[in-house]
Amino acid sequence: MQLVVARIGRAHGIKGEVTVEVRTDEPELRLAPGAVLATEPAGAGPLTIETGRVHSGRLLLRFEGVRDRTAAEALRNTLLIAEVDPAELPEDPEEFYDHQLMDLDVVLADGTEIGRITEITHLPSQDLFIVERPDGSEVMIPFVEEIVTEIDLEEQRAVITPPPGLIDESQAVIASSRDEEGDEDEAPESGKDA
């Protein structure tokens, strides 16, 4: 089974290094020197990682045969794809591969059906489940512990406890930045004695 593990960004320097947007929880395993990765578009690869390092919080990779900025820039926006055994599981029991989560039924704690996971979007701050509702509409569910309380792979379901308004907009709570305790029409008291 093939998993997208990174997307190549812009060239870095003049010796063929590129920045990468990591799309795996295991970059030390999937993006290690010596790893051979398929690509999308397929014509750009396969690519073998020669070196990797972190610079200013970004992962930089150099591939065998890519020696200058021009060659590195030609790889921009290429997806890096690793071949993974479908039976392989992440080391941490609280982590999941995208293929394990796809098509899970999404239900509330009381069993109410919300929909089915059709896509997983990886954002810098968190991941999102794109859930197709029975009526064909879609809802985005942040994949955070406070909302997704259980992933049950045996039952093929994700249990959620959404905040008001996430699933049903009519239940949304509007937060106000004003303090509702004070009366806005009253003039503030002066610090002077009369």
Coordinates of C-alpha atoms in Angstrom, one line a residue:
M1 CA 0.0 0.0 0.0
Q2 CA 1.3 3.5 -0.9
L3 CA 1.2 6.4 1.6
V4 CA 2.0 10.1 0.8
V5 CA 4.7 10.9 3.4
A6 CA 5.8 14.4 2.2
R7 CA 5.5 17.1 -0.4
I8 CA 8.6 18.8 -1.8
G9 CA 8.8 22.5 -1.3
R10 CA 11.2 25.1 -2.6
A11 CA 14.9 24.6 -3.2
H12 CA 17.2 25.5 -0.3
G13 CA 20.7 26.8 -1.2
I14 CA 22.6 25.9 -4.3
K15 CA 23.6 22.3 -3.6
G16 CA 20.4 20.5 -4.4
E17 CA 18.6 20.5 -1.0
V18 CA 14.9 21.0 -0.8
T19 CA 12.4 21.8 2.0
V20 CA 9.7 19.3 2.6
E21 CA 6.2 19.5 4.0
V22 CA 6.1 16.3 6.2
R23 CA 2.9 14.3 6.0
T24 CA 3.8 11.4 8.2
D25 CA 4.0 11.0 12.0
E26 CA 7.2 8.9 11.5
P27 CA 9.6 11.1 9.4
E28 CA 12.6 9.5 11.1
L29 CA 11.4 6.1 9.6
R30 CA 9.9 7.2 6.2
L31 CA 12.3 10.0 5.3
A32 CA 15.6 8.6 6.5
P33 CA 18.8 8.5 4.4
G34 CA 18.7 5.5 2.0
A35 CA 14.8 5.5 1.7
V36 CA 13.6 5.0 -1.8
L37 CA 10.4 6.8 -2.5
A38 CA 8.0 6.8 -5.4
T39 CA 6.7 10.1 -6.6
E40 CA 3.6 11.8 -8.0
P41 CA 4.1 12.7 -10.8
A42 CA 5.7 9.3 -11.4
G43 CA 8.2 10.8 -13.9
A44 CA 10.1 12.6 -11.1
G45 CA 11.1 9.5 -9.3
P46 CA 11.8 7.2 -7.8
L47 CA 14.0 9.3 -5.5
T48 CA 16.5 8.0 -3.0
I49 CA 17.2 10.2 0.1
E50 CA 20.9 10.9 0.4
T51 CA 20.8 13.3 3.4
G52 CA 18.3 14.9 5.7
R53 CA 18.6 17.6 8.3
V54 CA 16.5 20.1 10.2
H55 CA 17.2 23.8 9.6
S56 CA 15.1 26.6 11.3
G57 CA 12.4 24.1 12.1
R58 CA 12.1 22.7 8.6
L59 CA 13.2 19.4 7.3
L60 CA 15.7 19.6 4.4
L61 CA 16.4 16.7 2.1
R62 CA 18.9 16.0 -0.6
F63 CA 18.3 13.2 -3.1
E64 CA 20.8 11.1 -5.0
G65 CA 21.6 12.7 -8.4
V66 CA 20.1 16.1 -7.5
R67 CA 23.2 18.3 -7.2
D68 CA 22.1 21.9 -7.9
R69 CA 19.4 24.4 -7.3
T70 CA 17.9 24.1 -10.8
A71 CA 17.4 20.3 -10.4
A72 CA 16.0 20.8 -6.8
E73 CA 13.6 23.5 -8.0
A74 CA 12.3 21.1 -10.7
L75 CA 11.0 18.8 -8.0
R76 CA 8.9 21.4 -6.3
N77 CA 5.4 20.2 -5.4
T78 CA 6.3 16.6 -6.0
L79 CA 4.6 14.2 -3.6
L80 CA 6.9 11.6 -2.0
I81 CA 5.2 8.2 -1.6
A82 CA 6.3 5.3 0.6
E83 CA 5.4 1.7 0.2
V84 CA 3.9 0.5 3.5
D85 CA 2.6 -3.0 4.5
P86 CA -1.2 -2.5 5.2
A87 CA -0.9 -4.7 8.3
E88 CA 1.8 -2.4 9.8
L89 CA 0.6 -0.2 12.6
P90 CA 2.2 2.9 14.2
E91 CA 4.3 2.2 17.3
D92 CA 2.0 4.5 19.5
P93 CA -1.4 2.9 20.0
E94 CA -2.9 6.4 20.0
E95 CA -1.7 7.1 16.4
F96 CA -3.3 5.9 13.2
Y97 CA -2.4 5.8 9.5
D98 CA -4.8 7.6 7.2
H99 CA -5.8 4.3 5.5
Q100 CA -7.0 2.9 8.9
L101 CA -9.3 5.9 9.4
M102 CA -10.8 6.2 5.9
D103 CA -14.4 5.0 5.7
L104 CA -14.9 4.8 9.4
D105 CA -18.4 5.5 10.6
V106 CA -18.6 8.7 12.7
V107 CA -21.1 8.5 15.6
L108 CA -22.0 10.4 18.7
A109 CA -21.5 8.7 22.1
D110 CA -25.2 7.7 22.1
G111 CA -24.8 6.0 18.8
T112 CA -26.4 8.7 16.6
E113 CA -24.9 8.4 13.1
I114 CA -23.1 11.5 11.8
G115 CA -21.6 10.1 8.6
R116 CA -18.5 8.5 7.1
I117 CA -14.9 9.7 6.9
T118 CA -14.1 10.3 3.2
E119 CA -10.9 12.4 3.5
I120 CA -8.3 13.4 6.0
T121 CA -6.8 16.8 5.7
H122 CA -3.4 17.5 7.4
L123 CA -3.0 21.1 8.6
P124 CA -0.1 22.5 10.5
S125 CA -2.0 22.8 13.8
Q126 CA -4.2 19.7 13.6
D127 CA -5.8 17.1 11.3
L128 CA -9.4 17.3 10.0
F129 CA -11.8 14.5 9.2
I130 CA -13.9 15.3 6.2
V131 CA -17.2 13.5 7.0
E132 CA -19.9 12.8 4.4
R133 CA -23.3 13.1 6.0
P134 CA -26.2 10.7 5.0
D135 CA -27.8 13.6 3.1
G136 CA -24.6 14.1 1.0
S137 CA -23.4 17.2 2.7
E138 CA -19.9 17.4 4.4
V139 CA -18.8 18.4 7.8
M140 CA -15.2 18.9 9.1
I141 CA -14.3 17.4 12.4
P142 CA -11.0 18.4 14.1
F143 CA -9.1 15.2 14.9
V144 CA -8.4 16.3 18.5
E145 CA -8.8 14.2 21.7
E146 CA -11.4 16.6 23.1
I147 CA -13.7 15.9 20.1
V148 CA -12.8 12.5 18.8
T149 CA -13.0 10.5 22.0
E150 CA -12.6 7.0 20.6
I151 CA -11.3 5.2 17.5
D152 CA -12.6 1.6 17.4
L153 CA -11.0 -0.1 14.4
E154 CA -12.7 -3.4 15.2
E155 CA -16.1 -1.8 15.0
Q156 CA -15.0 0.5 12.2
R157 CA -16.2 3.7 13.9
A158 CA -15.0 7.0 15.4
V159 CA -16.9 8.3 18.4
I160 CA -17.1 12.0 18.8
T161 CA -18.4 14.5 21.3
P162 CA -18.7 17.7 19.3
P163 CA -19.1 21.2 20.8
P164 CA -22.4 23.0 20.1
G165 CA -22.6 24.1 16.5
L166 CA -20.0 21.8 15.0
I167 CA -22.5 19.3 13.6
D168 CA -25.7 21.4 13.9
E169 CA -25.3 25.1 13.2
S170 CA -28.6 25.9 14.9
Q171 CA -26.9 24.9 18.2
A172 CA -24.0 27.2 17.9
V173 CA -23.2 29.4 20.9
I174 CA -22.2 32.9 20.0
A175 CA -19.4 34.1 22.3
S176 CA -19.2 37.8 23.2
S177 CA -16.1 39.7 24.1
R178 CA -18.1 42.1 26.2
D179 CA -18.6 41.6 29.9
E180 CA -22.3 41.1 30.3
E181 CA -22.3 41.8 34.1
G182 CA -22.1 45.6 33.9
D183 CA -24.7 48.0 32.5
E184 CA -23.3 49.6 29.4
D185 CA -25.4 52.8 29.9
E186 CA -24.0 53.7 33.3
A187 CA -21.2 56.2 33.3
P188 CA -17.9 55.0 34.9
E189 CA -17.3 56.2 38.4
S190 CA -14.9 59.0 38.9
G191 CA -11.9 58.6 41.2
K192 CA -12.5 62.1 42.7
D193 CA -14.5 62.8 45.9
A194 CA -17.4 65.1 45.4

